[in-house]
Structure formats: C-alpha cells, structure tokens
C-alpha cells in the first residue's frame, strides 16, 4: 500500500520562501513530499537594489528577475493572491476560489510599506514631492525627482519601527549627501533626518556611531518625531505633539505591515506579523505553521541576513521534525548589515538577540577583510558584491560559507 505524499505549502516566493523551497526540495524525497510556493506574480526583485536605483548606482534590469527561474525542478509555483489560511482544516484559500491543503505551512510573505496608514501620505503628490524607495516603482520615480533637484530641503522620514532593512533610511541619507556633494550642490540642498527614535538607530552602540556620521555630514536630525499626518499642500510633516518639519522633497518610509491575509486568518499581531518562537520560528498557535523572513515577529532586524541565517536553522529543525525527532537547533537572532555611508565606503554591523554590534573583523578573525562598526572601502565592495551572491548562491539555496550562529571570534565590544 502506497503512503500518500505529504505537502509543504510556502506562502511567498521572496528571499526566505525561495531559499526554503530550494533547500528542502534537495533534502526531501520527491515521491514523499510535494512542495508548493504561492505568490501573486512571477516577479522576484532584489530589494536591496531599491536603495541604489534613485542614485543611478544600479540599473532597473539588475534588480528584477523571474521567480520560477530560481525554483528547483519539483517545486510547484502557484500564482494567485491568498485570501486566508484555515488552520483548523490545514487549508489555504486563494482569492480566485482555489484551495491548497497542507501538512505543514510556511508563511514567508514578508512585510510591505503601507502609506495608507498615515493620513495625507497618499494623495496627488505621492511618488512626486512625497517619495519612497521601498518599492520598485517608488525608487524609479525618486530617481527622476533627485536628478531634477538642484536646491531646497530634502527630508528623509521614518514613520515607525519595525521596518524592512532598518538601516536603509540612514543609508539613503548618506548616499543623498554624497550624491549632491558630487554634483556640487550640497551647499544648496539641506538634508534633514526625521525619526521616531531617540537616536539614529535602535542599537545604542550603532546609534552613537551613525549619529556621529550624520553630524559629520551636516545632516540635521529630528528625533522622537511621531508623525500624525502629512500636509501635502503645505509640504509639512506634522507630529502628534504638533511639531512641524517642512520639506521640498520628502523621502518617507511608510509604516511597514505584514500581509492582510494574516489578519483575516487570525494568525497575526496588530501589524500582521505572525507570533513565533524566536528560536524555532514556529507559530505560537499552531505546531504545523512556521513564519520565516520578515513575516514573523522575531525581536531582531527585518533584514536579508536574518532571513538567511534563520532559514538555515529552520531547515535543520524541519528535517528533524518530519523524521519524528525533537528540533535541537536554535536561532540566536544573528544579523549582519552593511550600512552604506557614501564616498565609496560602508560600515558593517554584526549582532544578535543578546549582543550589541561589536568592533573587530568579519568573517575571518583578525584578517577580515571586512571591518565591523567602522567605515571602509572593503565593506562597500562587499555590499555591492552581495547582489551576485544573492542571485547565484543565496536564492538557489547553496551554501555561502557563513555560520548561522554569531561568532565572537575576532570581535570586541565597542568602547
């Protein structure tokens, strides 16, 4: 008697979803497991490239590829919008009426900017004097706006945390400073960084270093600014405590939220992120559901490195789970983030749930070649090289030689 194949359904064909599908397709027998990836379209974007598009540092065609081209044979790509998950029935319902049954479900639908959540953000000036670079179209529109800007006030604004790639607003600010400086316009363009935080970044050690760089670049920082609405006609940000910040060109990072179907399914928190165990990424409600990448509520950065390292842990655990053994691997919140600082340099942050960003070298103790918490040209080269690694190693699920757990070798706490 033949045993029916088990089914793994992965919602989201982005970084985490594609990596998981490819790694598990290699590891699970094709006659014993069906793997399906569900996404609304066949477009896969290299999202770190959005940062570079407004400054002409990357071409649009270098950012966008096809999803199915990166999925191994034996993986079904299902194109459609998810309406809801029915956990009791172990079923995914699509908007068009189709349904998919599952034995295990991975939610990897990420996080998205939601300008509709801030009064006045959307309107006639959206993607014009109110710009953003967290979408492909927004980054392209901003490229045209910056190219035409020769003077005035550029305001980079963060609505609220958490956001995808939390250092990206700072990187944009540093690159904007460099962009106008190279064009001989920096004295004519005032740059203001507006944040709801009490400093430049969430981690105190990194915040101190990055705040120093902003000051060095002549960027004014407006802290503790909780935006209540945007007045597009007057071109001002208005906070709940009635402070106002005027702009000629606004670059805003809207509130980020998880997918709406997560809320409809009763699986999410107030921002539609799935509550999970921070070490196993397993849903706190349902043992057969996991949330990976930006879709879960892990208390660490929503960054590509977190997706990569946590996926490695998940795959090892999942193979133990389906073999009937306890899951013995634990994700420690490891993240490393390049921070473009302009002038052909970048910093590198390395931290986890319990450890603040450290100084030292990465990935090889004492040799590097990358330096931690300090600007270098090698870090900038590493950031640019990552696009090649992403398309050719990371997405296909091939090893890239970095341990998932944070290592203390070659690192020391910042003074």
Short mmCIF file of C-alpha atoms in Angstrom, two decimals:
data_model
loop_
_atom_site.label_atom_id
_atom_site.label_comp_id
_atom_site.label_asym_id
_atom_site.label_seq_id
_atom_site.Cartn_x
_atom_site.Cartn_y
_atom_site.Cartn_z
CA UNK A 1 0.00 0.00 0.00
CA UNK A 2 1.44 3.36 -1.07
CA UNK A 3 1.55 6.15 1.54
CA UNK A 4 0.19 9.48 0.29
CA UNK A 5 2.83 12.17 -0.17
CA UNK A 6 2.93 14.92 2.44
CA UNK A 7 2.52 18.52 1.37
CA UNK A 8 4.52 21.59 2.32
CA UNK A 9 2.97 24.88 1.23
CA UNK A 10 5.12 28.01 1.29
CA UNK A 11 3.32 31.34 1.07
CA UNK A 12 5.66 33.88 -0.50
CA UNK A 13 8.31 33.46 -3.16
CA UNK A 14 10.70 36.10 -1.89
CA UNK A 15 14.08 35.57 -0.27
CA UNK A 16 13.06 33.31 2.62
CA UNK A 17 10.39 31.39 0.70
CA UNK A 18 12.65 30.65 -2.26
CA UNK A 19 15.58 29.59 -0.08
CA UNK A 20 13.41 27.23 2.00
CA UNK A 21 11.79 25.67 -1.05
CA UNK A 22 15.12 25.00 -2.74
CA UNK A 23 16.86 23.66 0.36
CA UNK A 24 14.01 21.34 1.30
CA UNK A 25 13.46 20.15 -2.27
CA UNK A 26 17.05 18.90 -2.21
CA UNK A 27 16.59 17.23 1.18
CA UNK A 28 13.11 15.68 0.90
CA UNK A 29 12.29 12.76 -1.39
CA UNK A 30 10.15 13.84 -4.34
CA UNK A 31 7.89 10.79 -4.04
CA UNK A 32 7.25 11.54 -0.36
CA UNK A 33 6.86 15.32 -0.36
CA UNK A 34 5.10 17.86 -2.56
CA UNK A 35 6.35 21.43 -2.23
CA UNK A 36 4.31 24.39 -3.49
CA UNK A 37 5.23 28.08 -3.44
CA UNK A 38 2.39 30.59 -3.67
CA UNK A 39 2.88 34.17 -4.80
CA UNK A 40 0.82 36.79 -6.60
CA UNK A 41 3.16 37.13 -9.58
CA UNK A 42 6.28 35.76 -11.25
CA UNK A 43 8.44 38.79 -10.43
CA UNK A 44 11.32 38.49 -7.97
CA UNK A 45 13.07 41.72 -7.04
CA UNK A 46 16.46 42.10 -5.42
CA UNK A 47 15.09 44.50 -2.84
CA UNK A 48 18.46 45.79 -1.53
CA UNK A 49 18.86 47.22 -5.04
CA UNK A 50 15.99 49.66 -4.44
CA UNK A 51 18.38 51.75 -2.33
CA UNK A 52 20.72 52.29 -5.28
CA UNK A 53 18.13 52.96 -8.01
CA UNK A 54 17.40 56.60 -7.03
CA UNK A 55 21.11 57.47 -7.34
CA UNK A 56 21.72 55.72 -10.66
CA UNK A 57 24.10 53.26 -9.00
CA UNK A 58 22.25 50.26 -10.44
CA UNK A 59 20.07 49.68 -13.49
CA UNK A 60 16.45 48.58 -13.25
CA UNK A 61 17.11 45.32 -15.11
CA UNK A 62 19.70 44.34 -12.49
CA UNK A 63 17.01 44.38 -9.80
CA UNK A 64 14.24 42.31 -11.39
CA UNK A 65 14.14 38.62 -12.35
CA UNK A 66 11.58 35.82 -12.71
CA UNK A 67 10.55 33.82 -9.63
CA UNK A 68 10.23 30.47 -11.35
CA UNK A 69 13.76 30.72 -12.74
CA UNK A 70 15.11 30.36 -9.20
CA UNK A 71 12.92 27.46 -8.08
CA UNK A 72 14.31 23.95 -8.45
CA UNK A 73 12.57 21.29 -10.52
CA UNK A 74 9.93 19.55 -8.47
CA UNK A 75 8.60 22.75 -6.87
CA UNK A 76 5.17 23.96 -7.95
CA UNK A 77 4.81 27.74 -8.35
CA UNK A 78 1.18 28.70 -7.79
CA UNK A 79 0.32 32.22 -8.94
CA UNK A 80 -2.51 33.82 -7.02
CA UNK A 81 -3.48 36.02 -4.07
CA UNK A 82 -4.02 34.40 -0.69
CA UNK A 83 -7.43 35.13 0.80
CA UNK A 84 -6.95 33.33 4.12
CA UNK A 85 -5.48 30.36 5.92
CA UNK A 86 -7.86 27.92 7.62
CA UNK A 87 -5.58 26.40 10.27
CA UNK A 88 -8.22 24.01 11.60
CA UNK A 89 -8.66 22.47 8.15
CA UNK A 90 -4.98 22.90 7.23
CA UNK A 91 -6.00 24.69 4.06
CA UNK A 92 -5.03 27.84 2.18
CA UNK A 93 -7.84 29.61 0.34
CA UNK A 94 -6.94 31.77 -2.66
CA UNK A 95 -8.91 34.82 -3.77
CA UNK A 96 -9.90 33.14 -7.05
CA UNK A 97 -11.56 30.23 -5.23
CA UNK A 98 -8.76 27.67 -5.47
CA UNK A 99 -7.60 25.97 -2.29
CA UNK A 100 -4.43 24.17 -1.23
CA UNK A 101 -4.29 21.59 1.55
CA UNK A 102 -1.11 21.29 3.58
CA UNK A 103 0.56 19.15 6.20
CA UNK A 104 2.98 21.96 7.04
CA UNK A 105 2.73 25.63 6.18
CA UNK A 106 5.48 28.24 5.93
CA UNK A 107 4.38 31.88 5.87
CA UNK A 108 7.09 33.93 4.15
CA UNK A 109 5.08 36.81 2.74
CA UNK A 110 7.36 39.45 4.20
CA UNK A 111 6.45 42.99 5.12
CA UNK A 112 5.31 45.86 2.90
CA UNK A 113 5.07 49.66 3.09
CA UNK A 114 1.57 50.87 3.94
CA UNK A 115 1.27 54.57 3.08
CA UNK A 116 -2.49 54.25 3.54
CA UNK A 117 -1.95 54.01 7.29
CA UNK A 118 -0.70 57.62 7.64
CA UNK A 119 -3.20 60.41 6.89
CA UNK A 120 -2.09 62.57 3.98
CA UNK A 121 0.74 60.32 2.82
CA UNK A 122 -1.16 59.12 -0.23
CA UNK A 123 -2.55 61.82 -2.49
CA UNK A 124 -1.74 63.79 -5.64
CA UNK A 125 1.92 64.23 -4.61
CA UNK A 126 2.56 60.53 -3.86
CA UNK A 127 5.65 59.42 -5.82
CA UNK A 128 6.29 63.09 -6.58
CA UNK A 129 7.17 65.53 -3.77
CA UNK A 130 6.29 62.66 -1.39
CA UNK A 131 8.64 59.89 -2.47
CA UNK A 132 9.72 56.48 -1.21
CA UNK A 133 12.25 53.83 -2.23
CA UNK A 134 10.76 50.71 -0.64
CA UNK A 135 9.07 49.66 -3.88
CA UNK A 136 10.44 49.29 -7.41
CA UNK A 137 8.15 51.97 -8.86
CA UNK A 138 8.82 54.32 -5.96
CA UNK A 139 12.59 54.02 -6.35
CA UNK A 140 12.38 54.75 -10.08
CA UNK A 141 10.17 57.80 -9.52
CA UNK A 142 12.56 59.08 -6.89
CA UNK A 143 15.47 58.73 -9.30
CA UNK A 144 13.83 61.27 -11.61
CA UNK A 145 12.99 63.63 -8.72
CA UNK A 146 16.53 63.63 -7.32
CA UNK A 147 18.06 64.15 -10.76
CA UNK A 148 15.99 67.33 -11.16
CA UNK A 149 16.66 68.67 -7.64
CA UNK A 150 19.26 71.44 -7.50
CA UNK A 151 18.33 73.17 -4.23
CA UNK A 152 15.88 73.06 -1.35
CA UNK A 153 15.15 70.87 1.64
CA UNK A 154 15.36 67.07 1.39
CA UNK A 155 13.71 65.33 4.34
CA UNK A 156 14.24 61.61 4.96
CA UNK A 157 11.49 60.39 7.25
CA UNK A 158 10.93 57.16 9.15
CA UNK A 159 7.32 56.62 10.22
CA UNK A 160 7.68 53.81 12.75
CA UNK A 161 9.63 50.66 13.55
CA UNK A 162 9.89 47.83 12.69
CA UNK A 163 10.72 48.23 9.03
CA UNK A 164 12.35 46.07 6.41
CA UNK A 165 16.12 46.72 6.45
CA UNK A 166 16.16 49.18 9.37
CA UNK A 167 19.45 50.80 8.29
CA UNK A 168 18.14 51.66 4.79
CA UNK A 169 16.80 55.14 5.72
CA UNK A 170 20.24 56.05 7.11
CA UNK A 171 21.95 54.62 4.03
CA UNK A 172 19.69 56.70 1.81
CA UNK A 173 20.62 59.80 3.78
CA UNK A 174 24.36 59.17 3.46
CA UNK A 175 24.06 58.41 -0.25
CA UNK A 176 21.98 61.56 -0.79
CA UNK A 177 24.70 63.62 0.89
CA UNK A 178 27.28 62.05 -1.41
CA UNK A 179 25.02 62.42 -4.47
CA UNK A 180 24.57 66.17 -4.06
CA UNK A 181 28.18 66.69 -2.97
CA UNK A 182 29.50 65.06 -6.15
CA UNK A 183 27.22 67.32 -8.22
CA UNK A 184 28.49 70.41 -6.40
CA UNK A 185 25.03 71.09 -4.94
CA UNK A 186 25.42 70.04 -1.32
CA UNK A 187 25.58 73.62 -0.02
CA UNK A 188 22.29 74.31 -1.78
CA UNK A 189 20.45 71.20 -0.51
CA UNK A 190 19.64 70.93 3.18
CA UNK A 191 19.20 67.35 4.41
CA UNK A 192 17.10 66.52 7.47
CA UNK A 193 16.66 63.06 9.01
CA UNK A 194 13.37 62.63 10.92
CA UNK A 195 12.90 59.60 13.16
CA UNK A 196 10.53 58.42 15.91
CA UNK A 197 13.57 57.00 17.75
CA UNK A 198 15.61 58.90 20.31
CA UNK A 199 18.72 58.48 18.17
CA UNK A 200 19.92 57.43 14.74
CA UNK A 201 19.32 53.68 15.21
CA UNK A 202 17.78 51.10 17.52
CA UNK A 203 21.05 49.64 18.85
CA UNK A 204 22.72 52.21 21.18
CA UNK A 205 26.30 51.43 20.12
CA UNK A 206 25.48 51.67 16.43
CA UNK A 207 23.24 54.68 17.04
CA UNK A 208 26.15 56.58 18.54
CA UNK A 209 28.46 55.83 15.61
CA UNK A 210 25.85 56.51 12.94
CA UNK A 211 24.69 59.68 14.68
CA UNK A 212 28.27 60.92 14.62
CA UNK A 213 28.46 60.30 10.86
CA UNK A 214 25.21 62.20 10.28
CA UNK A 215 26.58 65.16 12.22
CA UNK A 216 29.86 64.97 10.31
CA UNK A 217 27.92 65.11 7.01
CA UNK A 218 25.97 68.17 8.12
CA UNK A 219 22.64 66.34 8.39
CA UNK A 220 20.15 67.76 10.88
CA UNK A 221 18.42 65.06 12.97
CA UNK A 222 14.90 65.45 14.33
CA UNK A 223 14.31 62.72 16.95
CA UNK A 224 11.23 61.46 18.83
CA UNK A 225 9.04 62.59 15.93
CA UNK A 226 5.81 60.56 15.75
CA UNK A 227 4.06 61.64 12.56
CA UNK A 228 0.31 62.31 12.86
CA UNK A 229 -0.27 63.41 9.27
CA UNK A 230 1.36 64.85 6.17
CA UNK A 231 0.06 68.09 4.71
CA UNK A 232 0.93 67.76 1.02
CA UNK A 233 -0.41 71.20 0.13
CA UNK A 234 1.81 72.97 2.69
CA UNK A 235 4.57 70.37 2.33
CA UNK A 236 4.99 69.69 6.02
CA UNK A 237 5.16 66.68 8.32
CA UNK A 238 3.06 67.18 11.47
CA UNK A 239 3.73 65.20 14.65
CA UNK A 240 1.33 64.21 17.41
CA UNK A 241 2.92 66.86 19.64
CA UNK A 242 2.24 69.43 16.87
CA UNK A 243 5.83 69.91 15.73
CA UNK A 244 6.19 70.58 12.02
CA UNK A 245 9.01 69.73 9.62
CA UNK A 246 8.82 71.36 6.20
CA UNK A 247 10.19 69.80 3.03
CA UNK A 248 10.68 70.46 -0.66
CA UNK A 249 11.27 66.78 -1.36
CA UNK A 250 10.14 64.18 1.17
CA UNK A 251 11.53 60.65 1.16
CA UNK A 252 9.35 58.73 3.58
CA UNK A 253 9.48 55.18 4.83
CA UNK A 254 5.81 54.35 5.48
CA UNK A 255 4.60 52.11 8.27
CA UNK A 256 5.52 48.51 7.39
CA UNK A 257 3.00 45.72 7.91
CA UNK A 258 2.67 42.03 7.21
CA UNK A 259 0.17 40.60 4.72
CA UNK A 260 -3.53 41.31 5.24
CA UNK A 261 -4.48 37.62 4.93
CA UNK A 262 -2.54 37.02 8.15
CA UNK A 263 -5.05 39.21 9.97
CA UNK A 264 -8.03 37.63 8.21
CA UNK A 265 -6.73 34.23 9.28
CA UNK A 266 -6.39 35.19 12.93
CA UNK A 267 -2.65 34.46 12.82
CA UNK A 268 -1.10 37.87 13.38
CA UNK A 269 -0.46 40.68 15.82
CA UNK A 270 -1.58 44.30 15.34
CA UNK A 271 0.87 44.75 12.46
CA UNK A 272 0.00 41.41 10.81
CA UNK A 273 3.23 39.71 11.89
CA UNK A 274 2.92 36.08 12.97
CA UNK A 275 3.86 35.49 16.63
CA UNK A 276 6.53 32.79 16.66
CA UNK A 277 9.06 31.19 18.96
CA UNK A 278 12.14 33.34 18.40
CA UNK A 279 14.47 30.33 18.29
CA UNK A 280 12.48 27.96 16.03
CA UNK A 281 10.20 30.35 14.05
CA UNK A 282 7.29 28.04 14.90
CA UNK A 283 3.87 29.65 15.34
CA UNK A 284 2.91 30.07 18.97
CA UNK A 285 -0.64 28.97 17.99
CA UNK A 286 -0.20 26.06 15.58
CA UNK A 287 2.60 23.49 15.59
CA UNK A 288 2.40 22.86 11.84
CA UNK A 289 2.81 26.55 10.89
CA UNK A 290 6.10 28.45 10.73
CA UNK A 291 6.80 32.07 9.75
CA UNK A 292 10.13 32.97 8.18
CA UNK A 293 11.88 36.10 6.97
CA UNK A 294 10.05 39.35 7.63
CA UNK A 295 6.67 37.66 8.18
CA UNK A 296 7.32 36.67 11.81
CA UNK A 297 7.60 38.85 14.90
CA UNK A 298 11.22 37.98 15.71
CA UNK A 299 12.75 40.63 18.03
CA UNK A 300 15.58 41.42 15.62
CA UNK A 301 16.08 43.27 12.35
CA UNK A 302 13.85 42.51 9.39
CA UNK A 303 16.88 42.03 7.17
CA UNK A 304 18.06 39.66 4.47
CA UNK A 305 20.78 38.27 6.71
CA UNK A 306 18.20 37.33 9.34
CA UNK A 307 16.16 35.53 6.67
CA UNK A 308 19.28 33.68 5.54
CA UNK A 309 20.53 32.63 8.99
CA UNK A 310 17.08 31.74 10.35
CA UNK A 311 16.24 29.68 7.26
CA UNK A 312 19.37 27.58 7.84
CA UNK A 313 18.18 26.87 11.38
CA UNK A 314 14.62 26.17 10.26
CA UNK A 315 15.68 23.67 7.59
CA UNK A 316 17.81 21.71 10.05
CA UNK A 317 14.95 21.67 12.56
CA UNK A 318 12.29 20.81 9.99
CA UNK A 319 14.19 17.76 8.80
CA UNK A 320 14.40 16.57 12.40
CA UNK A 321 10.70 17.29 12.95
CA UNK A 322 9.43 15.31 9.95
CA UNK A 323 11.74 12.44 10.89
CA UNK A 324 9.99 12.26 14.25
CA UNK A 325 12.86 13.71 16.29
CA UNK A 326 12.98 16.79 18.54
CA UNK A 327 14.11 20.07 16.98
CA UNK A 328 17.53 20.74 18.53
CA UNK A 329 18.69 23.86 16.68
CA UNK A 330 18.06 27.40 17.98
CA UNK A 331 18.27 30.69 16.08
CA UNK A 332 20.16 33.32 18.11
CA UNK A 333 18.89 36.38 16.23
CA UNK A 334 22.11 36.74 14.24
CA UNK A 335 22.13 39.67 11.83
CA UNK A 336 24.85 41.41 9.89
CA UNK A 337 24.01 44.54 7.96
CA UNK A 338 26.09 46.63 5.61
CA UNK A 339 25.46 50.35 6.05
CA UNK A 340 26.35 52.43 3.00
CA UNK A 341 27.87 55.67 4.26
CA UNK A 342 28.66 57.34 0.92
CA UNK A 343 32.02 58.36 -0.52
CA UNK A 344 32.66 54.75 -1.59
CA UNK A 345 32.58 53.42 1.96
CA UNK A 346 30.30 51.39 4.22
CA UNK A 347 30.09 50.09 7.76
CA UNK A 348 29.20 46.55 8.81
CA UNK A 349 27.10 45.70 11.86
CA UNK A 350 27.11 42.23 13.42
CA UNK A 351 24.81 41.44 16.36
CA UNK A 352 22.18 39.05 17.73
CA UNK A 353 19.40 38.95 20.30
CA UNK A 354 21.76 39.40 23.22
CA UNK A 355 24.87 41.10 21.81
CA UNK A 356 25.23 44.72 20.68
CA UNK A 357 27.16 45.46 17.46
CA UNK A 358 30.87 44.82 18.03
CA UNK A 359 34.12 46.10 16.61
CA UNK A 360 36.64 43.77 15.02
CA UNK A 361 36.81 41.87 11.74
CA UNK A 362 34.45 39.69 9.70
CA UNK A 363 34.19 36.92 8.62
CA UNK A 364 37.76 35.79 9.44
CA UNK A 365 39.14 36.74 12.89
CA UNK A 366 41.91 39.38 12.65
CA UNK A 367 42.04 39.04 8.85
CA UNK A 368 38.61 40.25 7.77
CA UNK A 369 38.67 41.50 5.09
CA UNK A 370 35.60 43.35 6.41
CA UNK A 371 35.71 45.70 9.40
CA UNK A 372 32.95 45.97 11.97
CA UNK A 373 31.41 49.26 13.10
CA UNK A 374 33.95 51.22 11.07
CA UNK A 375 33.82 52.69 7.56
CA UNK A 376 35.91 51.00 4.88
CA UNK A 377 36.03 50.62 1.12
CA UNK A 378 36.12 46.84 1.55
CA UNK A 379 32.72 46.97 3.24
CA UNK A 380 31.33 48.98 0.32
CA UNK A 381 32.74 46.43 -2.12
CA UNK A 382 31.15 43.68 -0.03
CA UNK A 383 27.77 45.37 -0.20
CA UNK A 384 27.97 45.66 -3.99
CA UNK A 385 29.20 42.07 -4.37
CA UNK A 386 26.28 40.72 -2.39
CA UNK A 387 23.95 41.08 -5.39
CA UNK A 388 25.97 38.40 -7.23
CA UNK A 389 25.89 36.14 -4.18
CA UNK A 390 22.15 36.68 -3.83
CA UNK A 391 21.22 35.59 -7.35
CA UNK A 392 23.77 32.78 -7.67
CA UNK A 393 24.15 31.27 -4.20
CA UNK A 394 21.61 32.52 -1.67
CA UNK A 395 18.36 32.10 -3.64
CA UNK A 396 19.30 28.71 -5.13
CA UNK A 397 19.94 27.53 -1.57
CA UNK A 398 23.64 26.88 -1.97
CA UNK A 399 25.99 27.34 1.00
CA UNK A 400 27.84 30.67 1.17
CA UNK A 401 30.23 29.74 3.96
CA UNK A 402 28.89 31.90 6.80
CA UNK A 403 27.83 30.30 10.10
CA UNK A 404 24.24 30.91 11.16
CA UNK A 405 25.23 31.44 14.78
CA UNK A 406 27.02 34.64 15.71
CA UNK A 407 30.70 34.08 16.45
CA UNK A 408 32.65 36.20 18.94
CA UNK A 409 36.00 35.32 17.38
CA UNK A 410 37.97 38.40 16.36
CA UNK A 411 35.43 40.78 17.88
CA UNK A 412 35.50 43.11 20.87
CA UNK A 413 32.81 45.34 22.42
CA UNK A 414 32.83 48.92 21.19
CA UNK A 415 34.39 51.46 23.56
#
